[in-house]
mmCIF file of C-alpha atoms in Angstrom:
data_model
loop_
_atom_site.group_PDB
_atom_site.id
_atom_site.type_symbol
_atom_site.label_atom_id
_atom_site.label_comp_id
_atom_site.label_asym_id
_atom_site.label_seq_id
_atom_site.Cartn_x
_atom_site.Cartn_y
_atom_site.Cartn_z
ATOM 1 C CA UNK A 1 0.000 0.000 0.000
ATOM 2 C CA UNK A 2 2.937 2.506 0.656
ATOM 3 C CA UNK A 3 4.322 2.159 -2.892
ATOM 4 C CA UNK A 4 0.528 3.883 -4.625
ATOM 5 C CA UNK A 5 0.341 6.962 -6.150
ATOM 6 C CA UNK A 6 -1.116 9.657 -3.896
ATOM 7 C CA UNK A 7 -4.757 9.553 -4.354
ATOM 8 C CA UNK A 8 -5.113 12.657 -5.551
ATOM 9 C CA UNK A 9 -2.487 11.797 -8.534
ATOM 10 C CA UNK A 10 -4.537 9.499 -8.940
ATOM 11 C CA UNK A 11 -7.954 11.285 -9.808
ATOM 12 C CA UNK A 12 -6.250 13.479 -11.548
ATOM 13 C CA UNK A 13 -4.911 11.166 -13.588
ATOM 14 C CA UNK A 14 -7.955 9.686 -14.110
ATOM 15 C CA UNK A 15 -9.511 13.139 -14.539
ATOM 16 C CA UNK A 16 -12.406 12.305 -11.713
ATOM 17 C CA UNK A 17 -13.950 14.420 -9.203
ATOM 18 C CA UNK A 18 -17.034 14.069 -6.441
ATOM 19 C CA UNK A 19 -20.569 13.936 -8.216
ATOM 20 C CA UNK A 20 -22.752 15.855 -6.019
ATOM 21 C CA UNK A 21 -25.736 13.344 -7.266
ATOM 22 C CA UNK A 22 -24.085 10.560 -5.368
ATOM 23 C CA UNK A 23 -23.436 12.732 -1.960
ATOM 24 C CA UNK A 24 -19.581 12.397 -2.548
ATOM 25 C CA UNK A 25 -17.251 13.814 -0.756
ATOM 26 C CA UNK A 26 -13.788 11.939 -0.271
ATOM 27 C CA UNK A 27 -11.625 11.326 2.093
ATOM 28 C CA UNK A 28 -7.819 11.512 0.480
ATOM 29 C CA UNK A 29 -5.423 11.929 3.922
ATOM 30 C CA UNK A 30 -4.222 8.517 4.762
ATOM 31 C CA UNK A 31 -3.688 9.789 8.478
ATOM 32 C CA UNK A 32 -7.261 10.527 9.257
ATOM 33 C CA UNK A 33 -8.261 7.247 7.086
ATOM 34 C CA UNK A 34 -6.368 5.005 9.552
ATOM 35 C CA UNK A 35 -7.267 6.982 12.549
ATOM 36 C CA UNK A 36 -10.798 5.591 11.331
ATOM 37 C CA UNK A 37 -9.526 2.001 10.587
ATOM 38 C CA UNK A 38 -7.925 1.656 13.990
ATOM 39 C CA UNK A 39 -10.990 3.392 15.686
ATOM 40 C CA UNK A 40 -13.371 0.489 13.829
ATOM 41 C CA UNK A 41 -10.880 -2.660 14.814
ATOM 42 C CA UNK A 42 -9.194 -5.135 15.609
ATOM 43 C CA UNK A 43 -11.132 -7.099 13.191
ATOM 44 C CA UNK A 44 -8.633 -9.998 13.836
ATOM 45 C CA UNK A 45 -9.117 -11.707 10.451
ATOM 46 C CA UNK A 46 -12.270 -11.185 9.818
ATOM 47 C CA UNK A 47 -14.061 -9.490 6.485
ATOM 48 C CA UNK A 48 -14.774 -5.795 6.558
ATOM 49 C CA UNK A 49 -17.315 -4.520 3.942
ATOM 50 C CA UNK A 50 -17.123 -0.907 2.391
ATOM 51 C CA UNK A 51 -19.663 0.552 1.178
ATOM 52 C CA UNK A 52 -18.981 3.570 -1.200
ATOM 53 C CA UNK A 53 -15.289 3.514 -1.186
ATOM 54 C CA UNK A 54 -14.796 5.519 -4.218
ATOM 55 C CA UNK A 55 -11.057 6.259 -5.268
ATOM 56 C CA UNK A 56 -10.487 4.390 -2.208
ATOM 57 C CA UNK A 57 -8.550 6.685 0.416
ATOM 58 C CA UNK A 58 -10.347 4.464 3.224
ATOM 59 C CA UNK A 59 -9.801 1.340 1.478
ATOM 60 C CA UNK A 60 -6.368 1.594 1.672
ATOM 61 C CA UNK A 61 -6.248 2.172 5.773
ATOM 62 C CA UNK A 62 -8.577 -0.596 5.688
ATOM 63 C CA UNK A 63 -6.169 -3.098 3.694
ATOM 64 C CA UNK A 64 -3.355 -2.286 6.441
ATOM 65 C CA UNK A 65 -4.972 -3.584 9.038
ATOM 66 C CA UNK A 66 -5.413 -6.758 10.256
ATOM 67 C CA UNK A 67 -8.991 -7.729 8.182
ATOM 68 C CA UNK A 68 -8.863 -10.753 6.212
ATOM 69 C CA UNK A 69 -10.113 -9.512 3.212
ATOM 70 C CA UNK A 70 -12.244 -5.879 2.430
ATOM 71 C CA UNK A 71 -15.328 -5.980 0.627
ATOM 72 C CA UNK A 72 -16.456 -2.769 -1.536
ATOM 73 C CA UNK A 73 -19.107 -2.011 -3.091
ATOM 74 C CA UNK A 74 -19.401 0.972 -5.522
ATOM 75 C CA UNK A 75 -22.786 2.260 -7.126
ATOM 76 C CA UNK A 76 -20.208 4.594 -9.845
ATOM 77 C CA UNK A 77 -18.876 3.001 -11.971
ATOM 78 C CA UNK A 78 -16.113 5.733 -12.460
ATOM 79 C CA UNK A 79 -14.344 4.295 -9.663
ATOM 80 C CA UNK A 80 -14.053 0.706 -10.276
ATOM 81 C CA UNK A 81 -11.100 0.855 -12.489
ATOM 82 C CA UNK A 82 -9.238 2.144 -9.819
ATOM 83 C CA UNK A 83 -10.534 0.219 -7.152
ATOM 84 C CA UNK A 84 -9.383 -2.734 -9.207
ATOM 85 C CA UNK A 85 -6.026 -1.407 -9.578
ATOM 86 C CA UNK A 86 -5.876 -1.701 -5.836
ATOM 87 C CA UNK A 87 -7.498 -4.876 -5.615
ATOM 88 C CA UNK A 88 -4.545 -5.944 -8.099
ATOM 89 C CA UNK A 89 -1.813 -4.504 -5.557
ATOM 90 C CA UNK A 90 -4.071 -5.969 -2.317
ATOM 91 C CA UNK A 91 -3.082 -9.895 -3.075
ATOM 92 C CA UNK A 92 -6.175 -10.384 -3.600
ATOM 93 C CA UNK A 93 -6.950 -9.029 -0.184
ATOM 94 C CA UNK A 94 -9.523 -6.876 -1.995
ATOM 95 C CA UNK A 95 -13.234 -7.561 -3.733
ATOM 96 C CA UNK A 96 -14.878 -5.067 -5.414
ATOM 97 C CA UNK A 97 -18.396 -4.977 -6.089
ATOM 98 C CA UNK A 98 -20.355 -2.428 -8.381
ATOM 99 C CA UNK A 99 -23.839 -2.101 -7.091
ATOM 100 C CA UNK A 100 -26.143 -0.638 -5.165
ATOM 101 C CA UNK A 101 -25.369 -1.001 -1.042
ATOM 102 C CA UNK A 102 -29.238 -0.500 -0.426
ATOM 103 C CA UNK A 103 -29.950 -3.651 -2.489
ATOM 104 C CA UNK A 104 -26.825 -5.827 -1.739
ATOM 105 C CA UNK A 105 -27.015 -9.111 -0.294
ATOM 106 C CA UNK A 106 -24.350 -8.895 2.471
ATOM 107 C CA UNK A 107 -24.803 -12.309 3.832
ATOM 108 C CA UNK A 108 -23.994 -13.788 0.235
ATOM 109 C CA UNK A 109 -20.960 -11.070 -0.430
ATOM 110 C CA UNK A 110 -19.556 -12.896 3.445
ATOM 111 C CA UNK A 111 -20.132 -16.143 2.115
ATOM 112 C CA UNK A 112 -20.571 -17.562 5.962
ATOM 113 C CA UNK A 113 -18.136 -15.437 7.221
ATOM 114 C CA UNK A 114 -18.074 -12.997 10.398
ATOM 115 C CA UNK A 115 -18.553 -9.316 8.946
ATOM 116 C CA UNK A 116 -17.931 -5.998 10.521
ATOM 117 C CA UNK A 117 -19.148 -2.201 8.549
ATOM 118 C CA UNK A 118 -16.563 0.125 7.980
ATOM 119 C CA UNK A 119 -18.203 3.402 5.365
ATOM 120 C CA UNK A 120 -17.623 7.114 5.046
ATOM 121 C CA UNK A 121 -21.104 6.926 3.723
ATOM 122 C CA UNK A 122 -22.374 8.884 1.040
ATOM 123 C CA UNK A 123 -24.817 11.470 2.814
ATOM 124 C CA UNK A 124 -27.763 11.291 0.726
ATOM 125 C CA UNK A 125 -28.159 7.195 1.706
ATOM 126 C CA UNK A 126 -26.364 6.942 4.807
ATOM 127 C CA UNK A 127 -29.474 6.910 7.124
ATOM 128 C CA UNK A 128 -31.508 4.477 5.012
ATOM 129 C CA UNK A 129 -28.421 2.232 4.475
ATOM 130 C CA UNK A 130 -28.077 2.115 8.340
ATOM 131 C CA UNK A 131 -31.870 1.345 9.079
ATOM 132 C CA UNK A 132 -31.237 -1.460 7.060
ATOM 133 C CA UNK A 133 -28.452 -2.969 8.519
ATOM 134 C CA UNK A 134 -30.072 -2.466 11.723
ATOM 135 C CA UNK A 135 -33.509 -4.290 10.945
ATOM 136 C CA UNK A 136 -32.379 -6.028 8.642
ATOM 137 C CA UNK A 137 -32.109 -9.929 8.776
ATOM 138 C CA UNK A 138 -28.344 -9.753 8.387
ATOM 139 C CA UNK A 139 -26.063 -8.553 11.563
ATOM 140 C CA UNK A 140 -22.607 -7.209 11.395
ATOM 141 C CA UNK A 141 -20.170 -7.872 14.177
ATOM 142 C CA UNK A 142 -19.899 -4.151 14.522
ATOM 143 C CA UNK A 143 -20.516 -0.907 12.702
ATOM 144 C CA UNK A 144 -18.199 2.311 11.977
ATOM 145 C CA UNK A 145 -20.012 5.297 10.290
ATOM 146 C CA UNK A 146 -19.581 8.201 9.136
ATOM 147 C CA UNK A 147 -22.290 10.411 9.037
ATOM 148 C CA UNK A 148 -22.926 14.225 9.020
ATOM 149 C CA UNK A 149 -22.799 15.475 12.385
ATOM 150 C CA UNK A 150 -26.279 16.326 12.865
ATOM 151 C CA UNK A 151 -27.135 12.540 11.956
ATOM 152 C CA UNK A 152 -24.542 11.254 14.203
ATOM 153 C CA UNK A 153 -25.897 13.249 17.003
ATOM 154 C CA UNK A 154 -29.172 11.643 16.198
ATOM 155 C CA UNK A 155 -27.560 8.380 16.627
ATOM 156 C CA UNK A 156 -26.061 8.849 19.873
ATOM 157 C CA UNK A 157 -28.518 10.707 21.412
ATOM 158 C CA UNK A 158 -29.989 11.031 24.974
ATOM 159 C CA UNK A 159 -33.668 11.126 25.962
ATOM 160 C CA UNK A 160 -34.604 14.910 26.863
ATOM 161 C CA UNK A 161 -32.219 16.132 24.166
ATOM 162 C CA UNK A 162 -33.177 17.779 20.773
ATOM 163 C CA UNK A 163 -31.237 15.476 18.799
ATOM 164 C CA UNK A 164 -33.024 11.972 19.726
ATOM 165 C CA UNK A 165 -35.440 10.496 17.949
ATOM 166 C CA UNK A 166 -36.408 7.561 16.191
ATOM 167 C CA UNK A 167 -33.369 7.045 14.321
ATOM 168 C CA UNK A 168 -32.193 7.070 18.190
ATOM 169 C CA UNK A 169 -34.152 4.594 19.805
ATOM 170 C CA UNK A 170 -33.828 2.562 16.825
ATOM 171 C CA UNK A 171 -29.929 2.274 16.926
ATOM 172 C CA UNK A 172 -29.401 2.386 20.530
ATOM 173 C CA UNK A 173 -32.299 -0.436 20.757
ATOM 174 C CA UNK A 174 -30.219 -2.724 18.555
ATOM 175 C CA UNK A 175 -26.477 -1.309 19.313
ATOM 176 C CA UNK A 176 -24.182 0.508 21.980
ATOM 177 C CA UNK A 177 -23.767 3.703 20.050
ATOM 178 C CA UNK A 178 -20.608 6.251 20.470
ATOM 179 C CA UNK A 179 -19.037 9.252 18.667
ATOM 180 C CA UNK A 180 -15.553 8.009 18.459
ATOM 181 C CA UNK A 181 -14.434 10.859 16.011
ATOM 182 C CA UNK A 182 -15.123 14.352 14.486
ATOM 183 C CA UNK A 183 -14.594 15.884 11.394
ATOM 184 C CA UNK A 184 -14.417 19.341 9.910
ATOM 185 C CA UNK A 185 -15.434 20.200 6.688
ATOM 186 C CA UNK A 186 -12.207 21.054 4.995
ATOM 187 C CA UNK A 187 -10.756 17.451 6.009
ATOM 188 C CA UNK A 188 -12.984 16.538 2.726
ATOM 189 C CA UNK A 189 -12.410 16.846 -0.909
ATOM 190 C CA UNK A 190 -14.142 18.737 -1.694
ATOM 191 C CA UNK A 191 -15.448 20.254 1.594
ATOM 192 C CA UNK A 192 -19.011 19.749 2.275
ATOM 193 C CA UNK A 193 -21.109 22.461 3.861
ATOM 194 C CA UNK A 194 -21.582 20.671 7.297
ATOM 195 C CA UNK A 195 -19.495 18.825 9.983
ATOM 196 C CA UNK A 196 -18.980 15.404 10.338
ATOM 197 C CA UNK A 197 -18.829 12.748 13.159
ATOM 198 C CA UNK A 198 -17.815 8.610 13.236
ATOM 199 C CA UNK A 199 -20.318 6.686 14.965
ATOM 200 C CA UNK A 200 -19.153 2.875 16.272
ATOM 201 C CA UNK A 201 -22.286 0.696 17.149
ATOM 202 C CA UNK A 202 -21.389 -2.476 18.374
ATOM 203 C CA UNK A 203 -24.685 -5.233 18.874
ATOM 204 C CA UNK A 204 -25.803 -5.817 21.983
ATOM 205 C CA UNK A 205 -26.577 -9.315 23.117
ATOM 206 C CA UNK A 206 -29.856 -8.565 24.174
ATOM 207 C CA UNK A 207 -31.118 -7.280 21.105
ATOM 208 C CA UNK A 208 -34.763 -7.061 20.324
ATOM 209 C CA UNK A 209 -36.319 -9.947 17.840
ATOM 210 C CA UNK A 210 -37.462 -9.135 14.341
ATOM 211 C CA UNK A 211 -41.025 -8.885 15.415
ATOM 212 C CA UNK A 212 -40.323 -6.693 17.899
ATOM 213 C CA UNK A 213 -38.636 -4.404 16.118
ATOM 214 C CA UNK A 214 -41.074 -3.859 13.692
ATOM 215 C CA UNK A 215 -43.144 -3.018 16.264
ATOM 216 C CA UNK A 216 -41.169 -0.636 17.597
ATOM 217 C CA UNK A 217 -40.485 0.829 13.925
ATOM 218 C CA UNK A 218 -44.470 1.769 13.672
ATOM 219 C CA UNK A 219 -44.307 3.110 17.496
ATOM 220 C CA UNK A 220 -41.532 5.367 17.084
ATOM 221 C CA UNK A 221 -42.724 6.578 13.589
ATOM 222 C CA UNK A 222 -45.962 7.586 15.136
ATOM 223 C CA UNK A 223 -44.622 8.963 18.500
ATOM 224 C CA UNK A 224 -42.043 11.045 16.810
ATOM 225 C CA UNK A 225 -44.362 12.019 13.695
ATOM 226 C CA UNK A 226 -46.592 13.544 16.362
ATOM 227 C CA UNK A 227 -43.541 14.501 19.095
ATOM 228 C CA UNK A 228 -45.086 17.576 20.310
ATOM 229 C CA UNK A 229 -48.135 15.962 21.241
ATOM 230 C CA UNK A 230 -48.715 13.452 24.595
ATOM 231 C CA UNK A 231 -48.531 10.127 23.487
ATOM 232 C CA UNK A 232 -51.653 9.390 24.317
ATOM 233 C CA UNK A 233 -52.809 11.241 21.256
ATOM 234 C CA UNK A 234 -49.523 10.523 18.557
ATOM 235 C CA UNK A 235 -49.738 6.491 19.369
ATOM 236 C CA UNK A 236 -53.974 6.725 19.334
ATOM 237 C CA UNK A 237 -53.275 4.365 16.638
ATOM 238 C CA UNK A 238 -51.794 2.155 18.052
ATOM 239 C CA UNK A 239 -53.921 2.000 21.192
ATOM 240 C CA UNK A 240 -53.301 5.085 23.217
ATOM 241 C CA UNK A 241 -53.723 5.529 26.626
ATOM 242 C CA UNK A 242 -53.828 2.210 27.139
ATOM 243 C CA UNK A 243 -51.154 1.075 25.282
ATOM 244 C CA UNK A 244 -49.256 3.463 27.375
ATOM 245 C CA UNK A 245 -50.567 1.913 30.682
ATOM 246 C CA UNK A 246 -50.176 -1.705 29.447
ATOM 247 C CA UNK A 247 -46.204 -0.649 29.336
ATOM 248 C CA UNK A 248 -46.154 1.357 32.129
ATOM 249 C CA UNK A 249 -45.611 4.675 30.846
ATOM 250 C CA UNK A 250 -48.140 7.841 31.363
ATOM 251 C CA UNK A 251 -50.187 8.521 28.621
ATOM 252 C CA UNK A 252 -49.056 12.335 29.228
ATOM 253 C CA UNK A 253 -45.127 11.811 28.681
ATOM 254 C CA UNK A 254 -44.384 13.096 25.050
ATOM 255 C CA UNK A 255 -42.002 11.102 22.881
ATOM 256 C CA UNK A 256 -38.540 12.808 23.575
ATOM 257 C CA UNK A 257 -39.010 11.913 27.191
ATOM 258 C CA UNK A 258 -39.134 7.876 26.893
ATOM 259 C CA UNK A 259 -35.836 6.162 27.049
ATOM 260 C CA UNK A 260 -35.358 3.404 24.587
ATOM 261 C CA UNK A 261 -36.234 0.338 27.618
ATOM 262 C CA UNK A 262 -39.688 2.279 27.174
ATOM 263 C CA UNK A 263 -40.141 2.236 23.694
ATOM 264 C CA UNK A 264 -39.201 -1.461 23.772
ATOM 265 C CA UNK A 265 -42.106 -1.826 26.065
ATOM 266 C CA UNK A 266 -44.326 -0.099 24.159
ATOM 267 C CA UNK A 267 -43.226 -2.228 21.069
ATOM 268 C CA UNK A 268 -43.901 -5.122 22.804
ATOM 269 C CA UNK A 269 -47.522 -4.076 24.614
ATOM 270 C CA UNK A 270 -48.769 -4.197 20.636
ATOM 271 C CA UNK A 271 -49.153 -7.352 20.518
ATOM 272 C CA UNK A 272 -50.354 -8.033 23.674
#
């Protein structure tokens, strides 16, 4: 990996640049890239996917550390040239998929294999790529995100603040959820207009079934479509009052105020 190009020789030579349709904006300095790899590990040999990797500044870190072998996978096709250049200088360390990340089979891309997350996510899909991973039927072994700051606020978020929300109870429900890292704007190529923030979420062992987490996917989306109001009258819905009561919240308490244990309850007093 020490003997590439610099990346940005490397777009140039190519004559490529961020496409705002994509929500790109790339990460070229190999010292915060590793700070990012080291922050997501030890992976100790297992596979790390990518998702959006584009001239592949992270990709690189990625390959230096002790993974087994990196997954990308690339929705522009611009990129895959060069991402099979590296591949071709990885030993094979490196696969590269093009495709869409929202529509990707990740359990067939591991082939078996234990899987951890590692993305500088493209902004404009980061939040539905990581309600997917999260409800989907596929688990990594841990996730490290980056988001723009407001959205990794959102993530990490505590009850009472103006940050949480469903996207909140949601992650914390299935994961321990951290900042580990922030990021100005002019650490980007080019700079976007906001701040950005790497989240870590790491499963817990208790995490909720598929059932209930449906559940608490049409809970939240009411009590947080409605946050202003009590709950009795944003989850009406849903049952109320006395769907409150059944999980032992009061029907007065207005959706910023539950902590995730209580929105778990509430998911699970709908099908009671």
């Amino acid at each position: 990996m020490t003997e590439l190009p610099p990346l940005r020789d490397v777009l140039e030579a190519h004559g490529l640049s961020a496409d705002k349709r994509f929500g790109q904006h790339f990460l070229l300095d190999l010292n915060v890239t590793r700070k990012i790899a080291r922050l997501a590990g030890p992976f100790e040999g297992n596979v790390v996917i990518e998702v959006g990797p584009g001239p592949g500044g992270l990709t690189r870190a990625l390959l230096e550390s002790d993974a087994a072998q990196v997954v990308v996978v690339e929705k522009d096709r611009r990129f895959i040239p060069l991402l099979e250049d590296l591949a071709a200088a990885s030993g094979d360390r490196l696969a590269v998929v093009e495709g869409d990340a929202l529509k990707v089979d990740e359990t067939a891309l591991l082939e078996g294999r234990v899987g951890h997350l590692v993305s500088n996510l493209p902004y404009n899909v980061g939040t539905p790529l990581l309600i997917k991973w999260l409800t989907g039927p596929w688990r990594p072994q841990s996730l490290t995100l980056m988001f723009q700051k407001e959205v990794a606020d959102r993530v990490a978020a505590r009850p009472g603040t103006a940050a949480y929300g469903r996207l909140t109870v949601i992650s914390q429900a299935v994961c321990e959820a951290r900042v580990v890292m922030d990021l100005p704007a002019r650490a980007f190529t080019p700079p976007p207009k906001v701040a950005s923030a790497v989240v870590r979420l790491d499963p817990r062992a208790d995490a909720p079934s598929s059932d209930t987490l449906k559940a608490l996917e049409k809970v939240t989306a009411a009590a947080f479509g409605q946050r202003r109001k009590m709950l009795r009258s944003s989850l009406k819905s849903l049952g109320g009052a006395t769907l409150c009561e059944a999980a032992g919240i009061s029907p007065d308490a207005r959706a910023e105020t539950i902590d995730v244990a209580g929105f778990l309850r509430l998911a699970e007093a709908t099908g009671t």
